[in-house]
Amino acid sequence: MKRHTLLLIVMALIAATASAQTDVVRAAQYDRYAEANAAVPPRAKDEKRVVFIGNSITEFWQNTRPEFFSKNNYIGRGIGGQTSYTVLLRFRQDVINLDPTTVVIGIGGNDIATNNGDYDEDRTFANIVNMVELAQLHNIKVVLTTLLPAANYPWNPSVTGVPDKIESLNHRLRAYANARRIPFADYYTPLVHPGDRALPITFSDDGVHPNASGYTIMEPVIQAILKKM
């Protein structure tokens, strides 16, 4: 009887583990860019290849302003809804394996929005540091970016203190970048509305994602850094 009970427990644990692994794979969306990644040719000797990795801010950027990516030969690897946890999971296949000279890392908003559970700034920061260290281990230069301003996240209005959380993580990322001489792209300052620290309607249709006008503000910020690099 005890052996039978133990067997049932083991089987339940195996099933739970398999289910958890399936959830992780589904959240990471490993196959999202598999075909596009396979089509990326080997990097030429003098080619300066740049990958932008992130969430919907990056994904919508390449959809809204495709000419920015095509004319500069930039590679966009953004997936809407993703957090620093899921971007870290796919960092090897969507960044390292593409052999870029530089990666632009922009992530964290969906962590604050609690897309994949409670927000913990220390863990989000650690995930971003892990990405930086992985890139540097493979001789990939890194550009870190601020989170964009937002007064709230419409899909999860129960999340409070959004502007404070964004500013806190931005300050922490800036300090880390400065201490390690990592280029830091400040999108936040030219986009934020000083009163409520929101993303104004001039630059966004929903208060979270930039529209074409918002992206045209961001582009010279990152371009100035990448050209110097």
Tab-separated table of N, CA and C in Angstrom, residues 29-132:
chain	number	residue	atom	x	y	z
A	29	GLN	N	8.288	31.292	-25.805
A	29	GLN	CA	8.034	31.343	-27.258
A	29	GLN	C	9.324	31.105	-28.053
A	30	TYR	N	9.962	29.998	-27.763
A	30	TYR	CA	11.234	29.675	-28.402
A	30	TYR	C	11.136	29.632	-29.923
A	31	ASP	N	9.980	29.266	-30.439
A	31	ASP	CA	9.843	29.105	-31.888
A	31	ASP	C	9.464	30.397	-32.610
A	32	ARG	N	9.225	31.450	-31.869
A	32	ARG	CA	8.710	32.685	-32.473
A	32	ARG	C	9.613	33.178	-33.605
A	33	TYR	N	10.902	33.190	-33.382
A	33	TYR	CA	11.831	33.708	-34.391
A	33	TYR	C	12.728	32.610	-34.964
A	34	ALA	N	12.345	31.362	-34.794
A	34	ALA	CA	13.196	30.259	-35.242
A	34	ALA	C	13.477	30.343	-36.744
A	35	GLU	N	12.447	30.568	-37.540
A	35	GLU	CA	12.627	30.638	-38.991
A	35	GLU	C	13.458	31.854	-39.386
A	36	ALA	N	13.155	32.995	-38.760
A	36	ALA	CA	13.905	34.212	-39.066
A	36	ALA	C	15.367	34.072	-38.650
A	37	ASN	N	15.602	33.436	-37.513
A	37	ASN	CA	16.978	33.243	-37.051
A	37	ASN	C	17.759	32.344	-38.001
A	38	ALA	N	17.102	31.307	-38.497
A	38	ALA	CA	17.764	30.380	-39.416
A	38	ALA	C	18.149	31.076	-40.725
A	39	ALA	N	17.429	32.131	-41.070
A	39	ALA	CA	17.691	32.846	-42.323
A	39	ALA	C	18.785	33.904	-42.182
A	40	VAL	N	19.220	34.178	-40.948
A	40	VAL	CA	20.271	35.179	-40.749
A	40	VAL	C	21.606	34.590	-41.203
A	41	PRO	N	22.276	35.224	-42.151
A	41	PRO	CA	23.534	34.678	-42.664
A	41	PRO	C	24.668	34.863	-41.665
A	42	PRO	N	25.756	34.138	-41.847
A	42	PRO	CA	26.932	34.362	-40.993
A	42	PRO	C	27.378	35.820	-41.091
A	43	ARG	N	27.834	36.360	-39.987
A	43	ARG	CA	28.238	37.765	-39.983
A	43	ARG	C	29.534	37.960	-40.760
A	44	ALA	N	29.515	38.935	-41.651
A	44	ALA	CA	30.722	39.264	-42.414
A	44	ALA	C	31.781	39.841	-41.479
A	45	LYS	N	33.014	39.799	-41.928
A	45	LYS	CA	34.145	40.181	-41.083
A	45	LYS	C	34.001	41.593	-40.528
A	46	ASP	N	33.613	42.535	-41.360
A	46	ASP	CA	33.527	43.935	-40.932
A	46	ASP	C	32.098	44.384	-40.638
A	47	GLU	N	31.165	43.451	-40.597
A	47	GLU	CA	29.765	43.803	-40.363
A	47	GLU	C	29.519	44.175	-38.909
A	48	LYS	N	28.786	45.265	-38.711
A	48	LYS	CA	28.358	45.677	-37.375
A	48	LYS	C	26.899	45.260	-37.200
A	49	ARG	N	26.703	44.125	-36.592
A	49	ARG	CA	25.347	43.567	-36.451
A	49	ARG	C	24.786	43.914	-35.074
A	50	VAL	N	23.581	44.469	-35.059
A	50	VAL	CA	22.941	44.896	-33.817
A	50	VAL	C	21.605	44.180	-33.660
A	51	VAL	N	21.393	43.582	-32.491
A	51	VAL	CA	20.119	42.941	-32.160
A	51	VAL	C	19.440	43.744	-31.055
A	52	PHE	N	18.166	44.061	-31.265
A	52	PHE	CA	17.332	44.689	-30.232
A	52	PHE	C	16.490	43.586	-29.595
A	53	ILE	N	16.644	43.372	-28.303
A	53	ILE	CA	15.891	42.323	-27.610
A	53	ILE	C	14.960	42.980	-26.587
A	54	GLY	N	13.728	42.487	-26.493
A	54	GLY	CA	12.813	43.081	-25.529
A	54	GLY	C	11.402	42.548	-25.659
A	55	ASN	N	10.455	43.378	-25.283
A	55	ASN	CA	9.038	42.981	-25.251
A	55	ASN	C	8.270	43.680	-26.375
A	56	SER	N	7.029	44.070	-26.101
A	56	SER	CA	6.205	44.682	-27.144
A	56	SER	C	6.730	46.042	-27.586
A	57	ILE	N	7.451	46.745	-26.717
A	57	ILE	CA	8.029	48.026	-27.119
A	57	ILE	C	8.957	47.814	-28.311
A	58	THR	N	9.743	46.750	-28.244
A	58	THR	CA	10.654	46.416	-29.342
A	58	THR	C	9.899	45.819	-30.521
A	59	GLU	N	8.964	44.926	-30.243
A	59	GLU	CA	8.210	44.280	-31.321
A	59	GLU	C	7.425	45.305	-32.133
A	60	PHE	N	6.723	46.220	-31.454
A	60	PHE	CA	5.928	47.229	-32.151
A	60	PHE	C	6.822	48.229	-32.880
A	61	TRP	N	8.016	48.436	-32.363
A	61	TRP	CA	8.972	49.337	-33.011
A	61	TRP	C	9.302	48.825	-34.412
A	62	GLN	N	9.614	47.542	-34.496
A	62	GLN	CA	9.966	46.987	-35.800
A	62	GLN	C	8.756	46.881	-36.721
A	63	ASN	N	7.554	46.859	-36.147
A	63	ASN	CA	6.341	46.842	-36.964
A	63	ASN	C	5.913	48.247	-37.388
A	64	THR	N	6.061	49.208	-36.475
A	64	THR	CA	5.631	50.581	-36.742
A	64	THR	C	6.636	51.347	-37.592
A	65	ARG	N	7.912	51.080	-37.370
A	65	ARG	CA	8.976	51.793	-38.077
A	65	ARG	C	9.946	50.778	-38.704
A	66	PRO	N	9.462	49.929	-39.609
A	66	PRO	CA	10.326	48.890	-40.176
A	66	PRO	C	11.526	49.450	-40.921
A	67	GLU	N	11.366	50.659	-41.478
A	67	GLU	CA	12.480	51.247	-42.219
A	67	GLU	C	13.670	51.559	-41.311
A	68	PHE	N	13.404	51.843	-40.049
A	68	PHE	CA	14.500	52.106	-39.107
A	68	PHE	C	15.384	50.879	-38.963
A	69	PHE	N	14.756	49.711	-38.931
A	69	PHE	CA	15.519	48.467	-38.797
A	69	PHE	C	16.159	48.073	-40.123
A	70	SER	N	15.417	48.171	-41.210
A	70	SER	CA	15.937	47.701	-42.498
A	70	SER	C	17.093	48.553	-42.998
A	71	LYS	N	16.970	49.875	-42.910
A	71	LYS	CA	18.021	50.732	-43.460
A	71	LYS	C	19.301	50.692	-42.636
A	72	ASN	N	19.178	50.326	-41.366
A	72	ASN	CA	20.358	50.236	-40.504
A	72	ASN	C	20.830	48.800	-40.300
A	73	ASN	N	20.121	47.853	-40.948
A	73	ASN	CA	20.465	46.443	-40.811
A	73	ASN	C	20.396	45.979	-39.358
A	74	TYR	N	19.409	46.506	-38.629
A	74	TYR	CA	19.186	46.085	-37.249
A	74	TYR	C	18.262	44.872	-37.234
A	75	ILE	N	18.418	44.030	-36.233
A	75	ILE	CA	17.586	42.846	-36.071
A	75	ILE	C	16.711	43.037	-34.839
A	76	GLY	N	15.400	42.982	-35.014
A	76	GLY	CA	14.467	43.128	-33.900
A	76	GLY	C	14.000	41.776	-33.394
A	77	ARG	N	14.120	41.586	-32.098
A	77	ARG	CA	13.678	40.333	-31.480
A	77	ARG	C	12.822	40.624	-30.245
A	78	GLY	N	11.776	41.405	-30.466
A	78	GLY	CA	10.848	41.705	-29.382
A	78	GLY	C	9.637	40.791	-29.421
A	79	ILE	N	9.129	40.435	-28.246
A	79	ILE	CA	7.910	39.625	-28.143
A	79	ILE	C	6.998	40.269	-27.101
A	80	GLY	N	5.806	40.639	-27.538
A	80	GLY	CA	4.852	41.296	-26.657
A	80	GLY	C	4.510	40.468	-25.443
A	81	GLY	N	4.405	41.134	-24.306
A	81	GLY	CA	3.991	40.498	-23.065
A	81	GLY	C	5.109	39.867	-22.266
A	82	GLN	N	6.302	39.801	-22.832
A	82	GLN	CA	7.374	39.087	-22.137
A	82	GLN	C	8.002	39.920	-21.027
A	83	THR	N	8.512	39.199	-20.046
A	83	THR	CA	9.203	39.803	-18.918
A	83	THR	C	10.701	39.513	-19.036
A	84	SER	N	11.462	40.016	-18.084
A	84	SER	CA	12.900	39.753	-18.085
A	84	SER	C	13.185	38.263	-17.936
A	85	TYR	N	12.292	37.539	-17.291
A	85	TYR	CA	12.477	36.101	-17.091
A	85	TYR	C	12.432	35.351	-18.426
A	86	THR	N	11.438	35.641	-19.237
A	86	THR	CA	11.288	34.914	-20.497
A	86	THR	C	12.291	35.383	-21.548
A	87	VAL	N	12.648	36.659	-21.525
A	87	VAL	CA	13.684	37.125	-22.448
A	87	VAL	C	15.022	36.472	-22.123
A	88	LEU	N	15.310	36.324	-20.840
A	88	LEU	CA	16.547	35.643	-20.445
A	88	LEU	C	16.560	34.201	-20.944
A	89	LEU	N	15.427	33.543	-20.915
A	89	LEU	CA	15.347	32.154	-21.363
A	89	LEU	C	15.683	32.006	-22.845
A	90	ARG	N	15.292	32.979	-23.647
A	90	ARG	CA	15.546	32.875	-25.088
A	90	ARG	C	16.739	33.707	-25.543
A	91	PHE	N	17.531	34.195	-24.615
A	91	PHE	CA	18.629	35.096	-24.945
A	91	PHE	C	19.676	34.426	-25.828
A	92	ARG	N	19.915	33.156	-25.611
A	92	ARG	CA	20.933	32.481	-26.420
A	92	ARG	C	20.493	32.380	-27.879
A	93	GLN	N	19.300	31.894	-28.121
A	93	GLN	CA	18.899	31.661	-29.512
A	93	GLN	C	18.572	32.949	-30.255
A	94	ASP	N	18.057	33.952	-29.542
A	94	ASP	CA	17.639	35.179	-30.223
A	94	ASP	C	18.684	36.290	-30.173
A	95	VAL	N	19.783	36.054	-29.460
A	95	VAL	CA	20.871	37.034	-29.435
A	95	VAL	C	22.208	36.362	-29.713
A	96	ILE	N	22.664	35.553	-28.796
A	96	ILE	CA	24.017	34.994	-28.888
A	96	ILE	C	24.227	34.220	-30.178
A	97	ASN	N	23.275	33.371	-30.531
A	97	ASN	CA	23.440	32.540	-31.728
A	97	ASN	C	23.433	33.332	-33.032
A	98	LEU	N	22.974	34.582	-32.984
A	98	LEU	CA	22.964	35.429	-34.179
A	98	LEU	C	24.305	36.128	-34.367
A	99	ASP	N	25.204	35.963	-33.424
A	99	ASP	CA	26.561	36.508	-33.515
A	99	ASP	C	26.574	38.014	-33.773
A	100	PRO	N	25.846	38.785	-32.972
A	100	PRO	CA	25.882	40.240	-33.181
A	100	PRO	C	27.140	40.854	-32.588
A	101	THR	N	27.463	42.047	-33.039
A	101	THR	CA	28.531	42.802	-32.392
A	101	THR	C	27.986	43.555	-31.183
A	102	THR	N	26.679	43.864	-31.222
A	102	THR	CA	26.059	44.648	-30.150
A	102	THR	C	24.636	44.166	-29.906
A	103	VAL	N	24.212	44.204	-28.641
A	103	VAL	CA	22.820	43.927	-28.303
A	103	VAL	C	22.275	45.100	-27.500
A	104	VAL	N	21.060	45.510	-27.846
A	104	VAL	CA	20.352	46.562	-27.121
A	104	VAL	C	19.280	45.874	-26.275
A	105	ILE	N	19.413	45.979	-24.964
A	105	ILE	CA	18.509	45.290	-24.044
A	105	ILE	C	17.519	46.286	-23.457
A	106	GLY	N	16.243	46.085	-23.757
A	106	GLY	CA	15.186	46.941	-23.220
A	106	GLY	C	14.065	46.091	-22.666
A	107	ILE	N	13.995	45.937	-21.364
A	107	ILE	CA	13.021	45.027	-20.757
A	107	ILE	C	12.726	45.464	-19.327
A	108	GLY	N	11.580	45.064	-18.808
A	108	GLY	CA	11.269	45.318	-17.410
A	108	GLY	C	9.865	45.809	-17.148
A	109	GLY	N	9.232	46.439	-18.138
A	109	GLY	CA	7.897	46.977	-17.915
A	109	GLY	C	6.870	45.920	-17.552
A	110	ASN	N	6.935	44.786	-18.231
A	110	ASN	CA	5.963	43.729	-17.951
A	110	ASN	C	6.229	43.029	-16.622
A	111	ASP	N	7.456	43.146	-16.132
A	111	ASP	CA	7.739	42.658	-14.780
A	111	ASP	C	6.941	43.480	-13.776
A	112	ILE	N	7.027	44.817	-13.931
A	112	ILE	CA	6.291	45.712	-13.044
A	112	ILE	C	4.786	45.501	-13.194
A	113	ALA	N	4.349	45.201	-14.410
A	113	ALA	CA	2.923	44.955	-14.655
A	113	ALA	C	2.469	43.595	-14.145
A	114	THR	N	3.377	42.834	-13.580
A	114	THR	CA	3.126	41.499	-13.003
A	114	THR	C	2.552	40.518	-14.015
A	115	ASN	N	3.090	40.551	-15.235
A	115	ASN	CA	2.610	39.632	-16.267
A	115	ASN	C	2.880	38.173	-15.928
A	116	ASN	N	3.969	37.920	-15.216
A	116	ASN	CA	4.319	36.536	-14.856
A	116	ASN	C	4.481	36.356	-13.361
A	117	GLY	N	3.678	37.070	-12.588
A	117	GLY	CA	3.757	36.934	-11.137
A	117	GLY	C	4.162	38.234	-10.469
A	118	ASP	N	4.286	38.195	-9.148
A	118	ASP	CA	4.590	39.395	-8.371
A	118	ASP	C	5.902	40.028	-8.813
A	119	TYR	N	5.937	41.343	-8.743
A	119	TYR	CA	7.135	42.080	-9.152
A	119	TYR	C	8.151	42.120	-8.019
A	120	ASP	N	9.391	41.785	-8.338
A	120	ASP	CA	10.506	41.869	-7.409
A	120	ASP	C	11.643	42.572	-8.139
A	121	GLU	N	11.940	43.811	-7.772
A	121	GLU	CA	12.949	44.594	-8.488
A	121	GLU	C	14.313	43.898	-8.488
A	122	ASP	N	14.665	43.300	-7.364
A	122	ASP	CA	15.967	42.630	-7.284
A	122	ASP	C	16.080	41.517	-8.317
A	123	ARG	N	15.016	40.761	-8.483
A	123	ARG	CA	15.053	39.648	-9.443
A	123	ARG	C	15.073	40.154	-10.880
A	124	THR	N	14.289	41.178	-11.153
A	124	THR	CA	14.301	41.750	-12.505
A	124	THR	C	15.680	42.306	-12.831
A	125	PHE	N	16.246	43.036	-11.897
A	125	PHE	CA	17.586	43.584	-12.102
A	125	PHE	C	18.599	42.463	-12.324
A	126	ALA	N	18.498	41.398	-11.535
A	126	ALA	CA	19.423	40.271	-11.683
A	126	ALA	C	19.284	39.611	-13.055
A	127	ASN	N	18.060	39.498	-13.557
A	127	ASN	CA	17.855	38.914	-14.886
A	127	ASN	C	18.552	39.752	-15.955
A	128	ILE	N	18.443	41.065	-15.838
A	128	ILE	CA	19.082	41.947	-16.815
A	128	ILE	C	20.601	41.852	-16.706
A	129	VAL	N	21.121	41.802	-15.489
A	129	VAL	CA	22.563	41.632	-15.294
A	129	VAL	C	23.028	40.315	-15.908
A	130	ASN	N	22.240	39.269	-15.740
A	130	ASN	CA	22.597	37.980	-16.350
A	130	ASN	C	22.703	38.093	-17.865
A	131	MET	N	21.778	38.833	-18.483
A	131	MET	CA	21.847	39.031	-19.933
A	131	MET	C	23.118	39.780	-20.322
A	132	VAL	N	23.431	40.809	-19.564
A	132	VAL	CA	24.647	41.585	-19.840
A	132	VAL	C	25.876	40.693	-19.762
